[in-house]
mmCIF file of C-alpha atoms in Angstrom:
data_model
loop_
_atom_site.group_PDB
_atom_site.id
_atom_site.type_symbol
_atom_site.label_atom_id
_atom_site.label_comp_id
_atom_site.label_asym_id
_atom_site.label_seq_id
_atom_site.Cartn_x
_atom_site.Cartn_y
_atom_site.Cartn_z
ATOM 1 C CA VAL A 27 70.752 173.752 151.669
ATOM 2 C CA LYS A 28 70.608 175.638 154.781
ATOM 3 C CA LEU A 29 67.858 174.553 156.807
ATOM 4 C CA SER A 30 66.114 176.962 159.080
ATOM 5 C CA ASP A 31 63.572 176.914 161.134
ATOM 6 C CA LYS A 32 60.922 178.530 158.556
ATOM 7 C CA LEU A 33 61.928 176.057 156.278
ATOM 8 C CA VAL A 34 61.432 173.234 158.400
ATOM 9 C CA ARG A 35 57.906 174.446 159.437
ATOM 10 C CA SER A 36 56.904 174.685 155.931
ATOM 11 C CA LEU A 37 57.622 170.688 155.189
ATOM 12 C CA ALA A 38 54.547 169.029 153.849
ATOM 13 C CA VAL A 39 53.897 165.783 152.292
ATOM 14 C CA GLY A 40 55.211 165.689 148.611
ATOM 15 C CA LYS A 41 54.323 161.964 147.457
ATOM 16 C CA VAL A 42 53.341 158.563 149.619
ATOM 17 C CA CYS A 43 54.851 155.271 148.737
ATOM 18 C CA ARG A 44 52.397 152.101 149.491
ATOM 19 C CA ASP A 45 55.446 149.652 148.222
ATOM 20 C CA HIS A 46 55.702 147.550 151.261
ATOM 21 C CA VAL A 47 53.017 145.344 152.775
ATOM 22 C CA THR A 48 50.657 147.539 154.971
ATOM 23 C CA SER A 49 50.605 145.319 157.948
ATOM 24 C CA THR A 50 54.485 144.895 158.090
ATOM 25 C CA ALA A 51 57.243 146.945 159.759
ATOM 26 C CA VAL A 52 59.850 148.645 157.708
ATOM 27 C CA THR A 53 63.332 147.723 159.617
ATOM 28 C CA GLY A 54 65.335 149.273 157.983
ATOM 29 C CA MET A 55 66.353 152.822 155.762
ATOM 30 C CA ASP A 56 69.447 154.391 154.340
ATOM 31 C CA PHE A 57 70.295 157.530 152.246
ATOM 32 C CA THR A 58 73.456 157.079 149.798
ATOM 33 C CA TYR A 59 75.983 160.331 151.062
ATOM 34 C CA ASP A 60 74.878 162.069 147.775
ATOM 35 C CA GLY A 61 70.995 161.971 148.791
ATOM 36 C CA LEU A 62 70.429 160.360 145.547
ATOM 37 C CA ASN A 63 69.156 156.993 146.706
ATOM 38 C CA LEU A 64 67.100 155.446 149.236
ATOM 39 C CA VAL A 65 66.992 151.880 150.399
ATOM 40 C CA THR A 66 64.395 150.339 152.795
ATOM 41 C CA ALA A 67 63.624 147.098 153.766
ATOM 42 C CA GLY A 68 61.090 145.329 155.598
ATOM 43 C CA GLU A 69 59.286 142.060 157.742
ATOM 44 C CA ASP A 70 57.747 141.480 153.926
ATOM 45 C CA ASN A 71 61.368 140.194 153.016
ATOM 46 C CA ASN A 72 60.839 143.283 150.770
ATOM 47 C CA VAL A 73 63.737 145.885 149.952
ATOM 48 C CA PHE A 74 63.222 148.588 147.734
ATOM 49 C CA VAL A 75 65.836 151.487 146.239
ATOM 50 C CA TYR A 76 64.436 154.794 145.317
ATOM 51 C CA SER A 77 65.779 157.810 143.207
ATOM 52 C CA CYS A 78 65.164 160.288 145.975
ATOM 53 C CA GLU A 79 64.962 163.190 143.155
ATOM 54 C CA ARG A 80 62.097 161.779 141.574
ATOM 55 C CA ALA A 81 60.843 160.197 144.634
ATOM 56 C CA GLN A 82 60.207 156.916 142.313
ATOM 57 C CA ARG A 83 61.409 153.509 143.107
ATOM 58 C CA THR A 84 64.031 152.148 140.729
ATOM 59 C CA LYS A 85 64.983 148.339 142.162
ATOM 60 C CA HIS A 86 62.491 145.799 143.906
ATOM 61 C CA LEU A 87 64.482 142.891 145.527
ATOM 62 C CA ARG A 88 63.414 140.103 147.394
ATOM 63 C CA CYS A 89 64.998 138.079 150.138
ATOM 64 C CA GLU A 90 63.093 134.778 151.028
ATOM 65 C CA LYS A 91 65.509 132.550 152.083
ATOM 66 C CA TYR A 92 66.969 134.630 155.392
ATOM 67 C CA GLY A 93 64.862 137.825 155.363
ATOM 68 C CA VAL A 94 66.136 141.499 155.768
ATOM 69 C CA SER A 95 66.342 143.243 158.881
ATOM 70 C CA LEU A 96 68.630 146.474 159.235
ATOM 71 C CA ILE A 97 70.048 147.332 156.049
ATOM 72 C CA ARG A 98 73.052 149.991 155.185
ATOM 73 C CA PHE A 99 74.404 151.551 151.665
ATOM 74 C CA LEU A 100 78.279 151.331 151.273
ATOM 75 C CA HIS A 101 80.653 154.050 150.071
ATOM 76 C CA ASN A 102 77.724 155.880 148.475
ATOM 77 C CA ASP A 103 77.300 152.923 146.464
ATOM 78 C CA LYS A 104 73.434 152.689 145.654
ATOM 79 C CA ASP A 105 74.411 148.857 144.359
ATOM 80 C CA GLY A 106 76.229 147.851 147.167
ATOM 81 C CA ALA A 107 74.614 147.134 150.723
ATOM 82 C CA VAL A 108 75.219 145.038 154.011
ATOM 83 C CA ALA A 109 71.707 143.798 155.457
ATOM 84 C CA SER A 110 71.346 141.366 158.420
ATOM 85 C CA SER A 111 68.851 138.328 158.203
ATOM 86 C CA ARG A 112 65.371 138.239 159.935
ATOM 87 C CA SER A 113 65.539 134.086 159.949
ATOM 88 C CA GLU A 114 65.191 133.002 163.731
ATOM 89 C CA THR A 115 67.887 130.631 163.271
ATOM 90 C CA ASP A 116 70.541 132.018 160.964
ATOM 91 C CA HIS A 117 71.439 135.267 161.616
ATOM 92 C CA VAL A 118 73.949 135.643 158.904
ATOM 93 C CA LEU A 119 75.373 139.523 157.332
ATOM 94 C CA LYS A 120 75.133 139.706 153.760
ATOM 95 C CA TYR A 121 76.943 141.911 151.294
ATOM 96 C CA TRP A 122 74.697 142.383 148.639
ATOM 97 C CA ASP A 123 75.432 143.238 144.900
ATOM 98 C CA PHE A 124 71.910 144.982 144.085
ATOM 99 C CA HIS A 125 73.019 145.302 140.192
ATOM 100 C CA GLU A 126 73.908 141.748 139.843
ATOM 101 C CA ASN A 127 70.959 140.463 142.833
ATOM 102 C CA LYS A 128 73.773 138.140 144.729
ATOM 103 C CA TYR A 129 75.453 138.298 148.122
ATOM 104 C CA LEU A 130 79.633 138.658 147.502
ATOM 105 C CA ARG A 131 79.824 137.393 150.669
ATOM 106 C CA LEU A 132 78.024 136.259 153.928
ATOM 107 C CA PHE A 133 79.246 137.217 156.947
ATOM 108 C CA ARG A 134 78.720 134.526 160.290
ATOM 109 C CA SER A 135 79.505 134.474 163.695
ATOM 110 C CA HIS A 136 76.201 135.862 165.844
ATOM 111 C CA THR A 137 74.428 133.599 167.328
ATOM 112 C CA ALA A 138 71.154 136.215 167.642
ATOM 113 C CA ARG A 139 69.673 138.577 166.156
ATOM 114 C CA ALA A 140 71.649 142.290 164.593
ATOM 115 C CA THR A 141 70.909 145.321 166.384
ATOM 116 C CA SER A 142 73.136 147.314 165.073
ATOM 117 C CA LEU A 143 74.242 148.055 161.497
ATOM 118 C CA SER A 144 77.074 150.431 161.104
ATOM 119 C CA PRO A 145 79.446 150.547 157.825
ATOM 120 C CA HIS A 146 82.345 152.897 158.095
ATOM 121 C CA PRO A 147 81.934 155.809 155.860
ATOM 122 C CA TYR A 148 85.023 155.119 153.527
ATOM 123 C CA GLU A 149 87.077 151.750 154.627
ATOM 124 C CA ASP A 150 85.904 147.871 153.819
ATOM 125 C CA ILE A 151 84.510 147.441 157.401
ATOM 126 C CA PHE A 152 81.479 147.846 159.304
ATOM 127 C CA LEU A 153 80.350 147.404 162.935
ATOM 128 C CA THR A 154 77.270 144.934 164.228
ATOM 129 C CA GLY A 155 75.820 144.617 167.859
ATOM 130 C CA SER A 156 73.518 141.947 168.529
ATOM 131 C CA GLU A 157 71.177 140.346 171.272
ATOM 132 C CA ASP A 158 74.065 137.887 171.452
ATOM 133 C CA ARG A 159 75.883 140.432 173.705
ATOM 134 C CA THR A 160 78.422 140.859 171.420
ATOM 135 C CA VAL A 161 80.091 144.016 169.398
ATOM 136 C CA LEU A 162 81.524 142.379 165.970
ATOM 137 C CA LEU A 163 83.832 144.141 163.803
ATOM 138 C CA TRP A 164 83.913 142.942 160.488
ATOM 139 C CA ASP A 165 86.076 143.458 157.241
ATOM 140 C CA LEU A 166 83.897 143.148 153.580
ATOM 141 C CA ARG A 167 86.632 140.575 152.254
ATOM 142 C CA GLN A 168 86.661 137.991 155.195
ATOM 143 C CA ASP A 169 83.924 135.846 156.383
ATOM 144 C CA ARG A 170 84.963 136.037 159.933
ATOM 145 C CA PRO A 171 85.079 139.189 162.527
ATOM 146 C CA THR A 172 88.470 140.392 163.061
ATOM 147 C CA ALA A 173 87.580 142.009 166.504
ATOM 148 C CA LYS A 174 85.001 141.373 168.872
ATOM 149 C CA ILE A 175 83.530 143.453 172.121
ATOM 150 C CA SER A 176 81.760 141.266 174.724
ATOM 151 C CA GLY A 177 78.691 142.639 177.281
ATOM 152 C CA GLN A 178 76.154 141.916 179.605
ATOM 153 C CA GLY A 179 73.896 142.398 177.567
ATOM 154 C CA PRO A 180 71.911 143.151 173.983
ATOM 155 C CA THR A 181 74.961 145.646 172.125
ATOM 156 C CA VAL A 182 74.414 148.707 169.389
ATOM 157 C CA ALA A 183 77.557 150.325 168.043
ATOM 158 C CA THR A 184 77.964 153.518 165.503
ATOM 159 C CA PHE A 185 80.567 154.583 163.711
ATOM 160 C CA ASP A 186 81.154 158.729 164.124
ATOM 161 C CA GLN A 187 80.669 160.300 160.250
ATOM 162 C CA GLN A 188 84.510 160.714 159.776
ATOM 163 C CA GLY A 189 85.170 156.833 160.902
ATOM 164 C CA LEU A 190 87.936 157.915 163.423
ATOM 165 C CA VAL A 191 86.106 156.652 166.647
ATOM 166 C CA PHE A 192 83.361 154.347 167.648
ATOM 167 C CA ALA A 193 80.532 154.204 170.079
ATOM 168 C CA ALA A 194 79.152 151.203 171.670
ATOM 169 C CA SER A 195 76.767 150.282 174.485
ATOM 170 C CA VAL A 196 77.047 146.681 176.011
ATOM 171 C CA GLY A 197 74.150 145.832 177.923
ATOM 172 C CA LYS A 198 74.759 148.538 180.410
ATOM 173 C CA PRO A 199 73.425 151.753 180.610
ATOM 174 C CA LYS A 200 76.882 153.211 179.433
ATOM 175 C CA VAL A 201 78.403 154.714 176.419
ATOM 176 C CA HIS A 202 82.040 153.402 175.355
ATOM 177 C CA LEU A 203 84.286 155.379 172.516
ATOM 178 C CA PHE A 204 86.899 153.618 171.249
ATOM 179 C CA ASP A 205 89.496 154.980 168.431
ATOM 180 C CA THR A 206 88.951 153.207 165.403
ATOM 181 C CA ARG A 207 92.397 152.278 164.521
ATOM 182 C CA ASN A 208 93.814 151.624 167.957
ATOM 183 C CA TYR A 209 90.697 149.602 169.259
ATOM 184 C CA ALA A 210 92.932 146.686 170.732
ATOM 185 C CA ARG A 211 93.998 148.892 173.293
ATOM 186 C CA GLY A 212 90.502 149.167 174.965
ATOM 187 C CA GLU A 213 88.092 152.132 175.461
ATOM 188 C CA PHE A 214 89.693 155.447 175.537
ATOM 189 C CA SER A 215 86.300 156.795 177.209
ATOM 190 C CA SER A 216 83.168 156.079 178.516
ATOM 191 C CA PHE A 217 80.001 157.819 179.929
ATOM 192 C CA ASP A 218 77.540 156.670 182.485
ATOM 193 C CA VAL A 219 73.962 157.596 181.324
ATOM 194 C CA ALA A 220 71.942 155.759 183.762
ATOM 195 C CA PRO A 221 71.692 158.859 185.713
ATOM 196 C CA HIS A 222 70.043 160.922 183.386
ATOM 197 C CA LEU A 223 67.763 157.540 182.552
ATOM 198 C CA LYS A 224 64.297 155.841 184.128
ATOM 199 C CA GLY A 225 62.651 152.556 183.639
ATOM 200 C CA ASP A 226 64.242 150.241 181.550
ATOM 201 C CA VAL A 227 67.467 151.665 180.572
ATOM 202 C CA LEU A 228 68.755 149.304 177.871
ATOM 203 C CA VAL A 229 70.353 151.385 175.375
ATOM 204 C CA ARG A 230 68.816 150.527 172.024
ATOM 205 C CA VAL A 231 70.555 153.052 169.411
ATOM 206 C CA VAL A 232 73.381 155.437 169.679
ATOM 207 C CA GLN A 233 74.360 158.088 166.843
ATOM 208 C CA PHE A 234 76.757 160.543 166.729
ATOM 209 C CA SER A 235 75.785 163.697 165.005
ATOM 210 C CA PRO A 236 77.481 164.768 162.162
ATOM 211 C CA CYS A 237 79.849 167.537 163.225
ATOM 212 C CA GLY A 238 80.351 165.197 166.016
ATOM 213 C CA LYS A 239 79.995 167.126 168.570
ATOM 214 C CA TYR A 240 76.604 165.332 170.335
ATOM 215 C CA LEU A 241 75.095 161.671 170.865
ATOM 216 C CA LEU A 242 71.646 160.282 170.585
ATOM 217 C CA VAL A 243 71.109 157.528 173.016
ATOM 218 C CA ARG A 244 67.509 156.301 172.497
ATOM 219 C CA THR A 245 66.229 153.183 175.286
ATOM 220 C CA ALA A 246 62.760 151.731 174.997
ATOM 221 C CA THR A 247 61.034 155.228 176.484
ATOM 222 C CA GLN A 248 63.547 157.827 176.001
ATOM 223 C CA LEU A 249 65.601 160.165 173.869
ATOM 224 C CA ILE A 250 68.078 162.325 175.166
ATOM 225 C CA LEU A 251 71.192 164.178 174.095
ATOM 226 C CA ILE A 252 74.590 163.679 175.871
ATOM 227 C CA ASP A 253 77.933 165.886 174.866
ATOM 228 C CA ALA A 254 80.539 163.361 173.093
ATOM 229 C CA PHE A 255 83.242 164.562 174.632
ATOM 230 C CA ASP A 256 81.929 164.249 178.721
ATOM 231 C CA GLY A 257 79.221 162.647 178.634
ATOM 232 C CA GLU A 258 77.172 165.085 180.154
ATOM 233 C CA LEU A 259 73.776 165.540 179.610
ATOM 234 C CA ILE A 260 72.579 168.321 177.220
ATOM 235 C CA CYS A 261 68.756 167.802 176.530
ATOM 236 C CA GLU A 262 65.678 165.563 176.397
ATOM 237 C CA TYR A 263 63.551 164.849 173.719
ATOM 238 C CA ASP A 264 59.639 164.725 174.619
ATOM 239 C CA VAL A 265 59.140 160.839 172.780
ATOM 240 C CA ALA A 266 56.709 159.359 175.345
ATOM 241 C CA PRO A 267 52.714 158.785 174.910
ATOM 242 C CA ALA A 268 50.177 160.750 175.889
ATOM 243 C CA GLU A 269 48.899 160.723 179.202
ATOM 244 C CA GLY A 270 46.560 157.411 179.932
ATOM 245 C CA GLU A 271 48.106 155.722 176.554
ATOM 246 C CA ALA A 272 49.815 152.642 176.301
ATOM 247 C CA PRO A 273 53.076 152.442 174.709
ATOM 248 C CA PRO A 274 53.003 151.766 170.933
ATOM 249 C CA LYS A 275 54.119 148.016 170.018
ATOM 250 C CA GLY A 276 56.545 146.955 167.398
ATOM 251 C CA PRO A 277 60.152 148.535 166.614
ATOM 252 C CA ILE A 278 61.700 151.221 168.918
ATOM 253 C CA PRO A 279 61.799 154.711 166.320
ATOM 254 C CA VAL A 280 65.183 155.077 165.208
ATOM 255 C CA PRO A 281 65.818 159.058 165.485
ATOM 256 C CA SER A 282 67.898 161.307 162.920
ATOM 257 C CA PHE A 283 70.277 164.010 163.053
ATOM 258 C CA SER A 284 69.970 166.486 160.359
ATOM 259 C CA PRO A 285 73.156 167.236 157.995
ATOM 260 C CA ASP A 286 74.183 170.158 159.704
ATOM 261 C CA SER A 287 73.117 168.960 163.225
ATOM 262 C CA GLN A 288 71.149 171.758 164.024
ATOM 263 C CA TYR A 289 67.778 169.338 163.880
ATOM 264 C CA VAL A 290 66.757 165.966 165.335
ATOM 265 C CA LEU A 291 64.302 164.248 163.995
ATOM 266 C CA SER A 292 62.140 161.298 165.295
ATOM 267 C CA GLY A 293 58.895 159.328 165.007
ATOM 268 C CA VAL A 294 56.791 159.163 168.394
ATOM 269 C CA PRO A 295 53.197 157.913 169.771
ATOM 270 C CA GLY A 296 50.297 158.852 167.679
ATOM 271 C CA GLY A 297 51.739 158.349 164.040
ATOM 272 C CA ASP A 298 53.375 161.640 163.946
ATOM 273 C CA SER A 299 56.955 162.778 163.191
ATOM 274 C CA CYS A 300 58.539 165.451 165.671
ATOM 275 C CA ILE A 301 61.391 167.838 164.703
ATOM 276 C CA TRP A 302 63.221 169.297 167.325
ATOM 277 C CA GLN A 303 66.280 172.041 167.455
ATOM 278 C CA THR A 304 69.436 169.469 168.800
ATOM 279 C CA THR A 305 70.546 171.703 171.856
ATOM 280 C CA ASN A 306 67.681 172.379 173.759
ATOM 281 C CA ALA A 307 64.876 170.080 172.624
ATOM 282 C CA ARG A 308 62.443 172.404 171.470
ATOM 283 C CA LEU A 309 60.014 171.496 169.192
ATOM 284 C CA VAL A 310 60.116 173.030 166.064
ATOM 285 C CA HIS A 311 57.797 171.335 163.906
ATOM 286 C CA ARG A 312 55.774 168.070 164.285
ATOM 287 C CA LEU A 313 54.630 166.305 160.936
ATOM 288 C CA ALA A 314 51.719 164.738 160.533
ATOM 289 C CA GLY A 315 50.315 162.467 158.168
ATOM 290 C CA HIS A 316 51.084 158.662 159.662
ATOM 291 C CA THR A 317 48.378 156.106 161.703
ATOM 292 C CA GLU A 318 51.117 154.261 163.296
ATOM 293 C CA GLN A 319 54.339 155.534 165.553
ATOM 294 C CA PRO A 320 57.196 156.040 162.536
ATOM 295 C CA THR A 321 59.666 153.781 163.309
ATOM 296 C CA ARG A 322 62.454 154.880 160.395
ATOM 297 C CA THR A 323 63.189 158.786 160.124
ATOM 298 C CA ALA A 324 65.876 160.279 158.228
ATOM 299 C CA PHE A 325 66.607 164.126 156.675
ATOM 300 C CA SER A 326 68.615 163.943 153.292
ATOM 301 C CA PRO A 327 72.192 164.035 153.622
ATOM 302 C CA VAL A 328 71.992 167.065 150.746
ATOM 303 C CA HIS A 329 68.478 167.978 150.082
ATOM 304 C CA ALA A 330 65.965 170.337 151.762
ATOM 305 C CA LEU A 331 63.968 166.498 152.172
ATOM 306 C CA CYS A 332 62.658 164.318 155.052
ATOM 307 C CA VAL A 333 61.487 161.123 154.741
ATOM 308 C CA THR A 334 59.383 158.972 157.543
ATOM 309 C CA VAL A 335 58.071 155.301 157.304
ATOM 310 C CA ALA A 336 55.105 153.318 159.254
ATOM 311 C CA GLU A 337 52.560 151.890 157.244
ATOM 312 C CA THR A 338 53.424 154.116 154.384
ATOM 313 C CA LEU A 339 56.817 155.856 152.747
ATOM 314 C CA ALA A 340 56.798 159.387 152.894
ATOM 315 C CA TRP A 341 58.624 161.852 151.516
ATOM 316 C CA TRP A 342 58.262 165.589 153.080
ATOM 317 C CA ILE A 343 59.725 168.619 150.559
ATOM 318 C CA PRO A 344 59.437 172.390 151.583
ATOM 319 C CA ALA A 345 56.335 174.362 150.737
ATOM 320 C CA ASP A 346 56.692 176.112 147.378
ATOM 321 C CA GLY A 347 59.060 179.536 148.266
ATOM 322 C CA ALA A 348 59.888 178.546 151.411
ATOM 323 C CA ALA A 349 63.626 177.742 150.649
#
């Protein structure tokens, strides 16, 4: 589906799901590449898989022993995922077979909570960042990490959509780029984002655009777009609370790009989700309806569909005739 301002402005709630316990945050969400399935994970230890064509729940799994925080599908498989735990003492990562509802492998090395989780688009490897000041590269076939990058504070890391490059921020307000096949040589580029940030400069989210040209960088109070080749600031999106309002408590909202890289979507204080034009931060549409700040928002990789999560899970589809 080709997205346009007209289509984006027509997005309205098509369905609302109330599967997760209302008073708890949803901490993880992901689409399969084909856009047919969505998974969510929450502080209530529940994992739900949905059919996106019907906006209907197809699977419900529980994770009592470790809890579940971040979750990502693997290789477009609706029955395979990697998830991080929410346990205060055991920061294990789980390779989870949803069909059999069993863990195929447990990965232990992090000594604090995982802050990011990024599977490679087609190889059997994934990246994690953590509050323990390390970025780890894992192979699904091995219990222990295959590479480690040490930092000066909480870390985040992500692959680009082709899996050729990964970006990491390791405690300082910098973004480091590594060649996936030659990471042992060290970074091939790094950008200092400190000049563009104020207040709490710790980077909480780094995300490549699908086209590979841009990087979203999220801190506690700011969301900026930088050029993925030279690190120059392109624009900043308004995610600040209204004047006089305190910042919302709870997880930092995780933004997303539209599949064509034209638009950026993020939850904002007050309960709305904003859709901006990517390269100039022009507000195109405001998805209003939640009572709390949405922590997870995403465009479907294939369909004209957005999903936002706060106290409920909302499916946003174009009004009839807009497409």
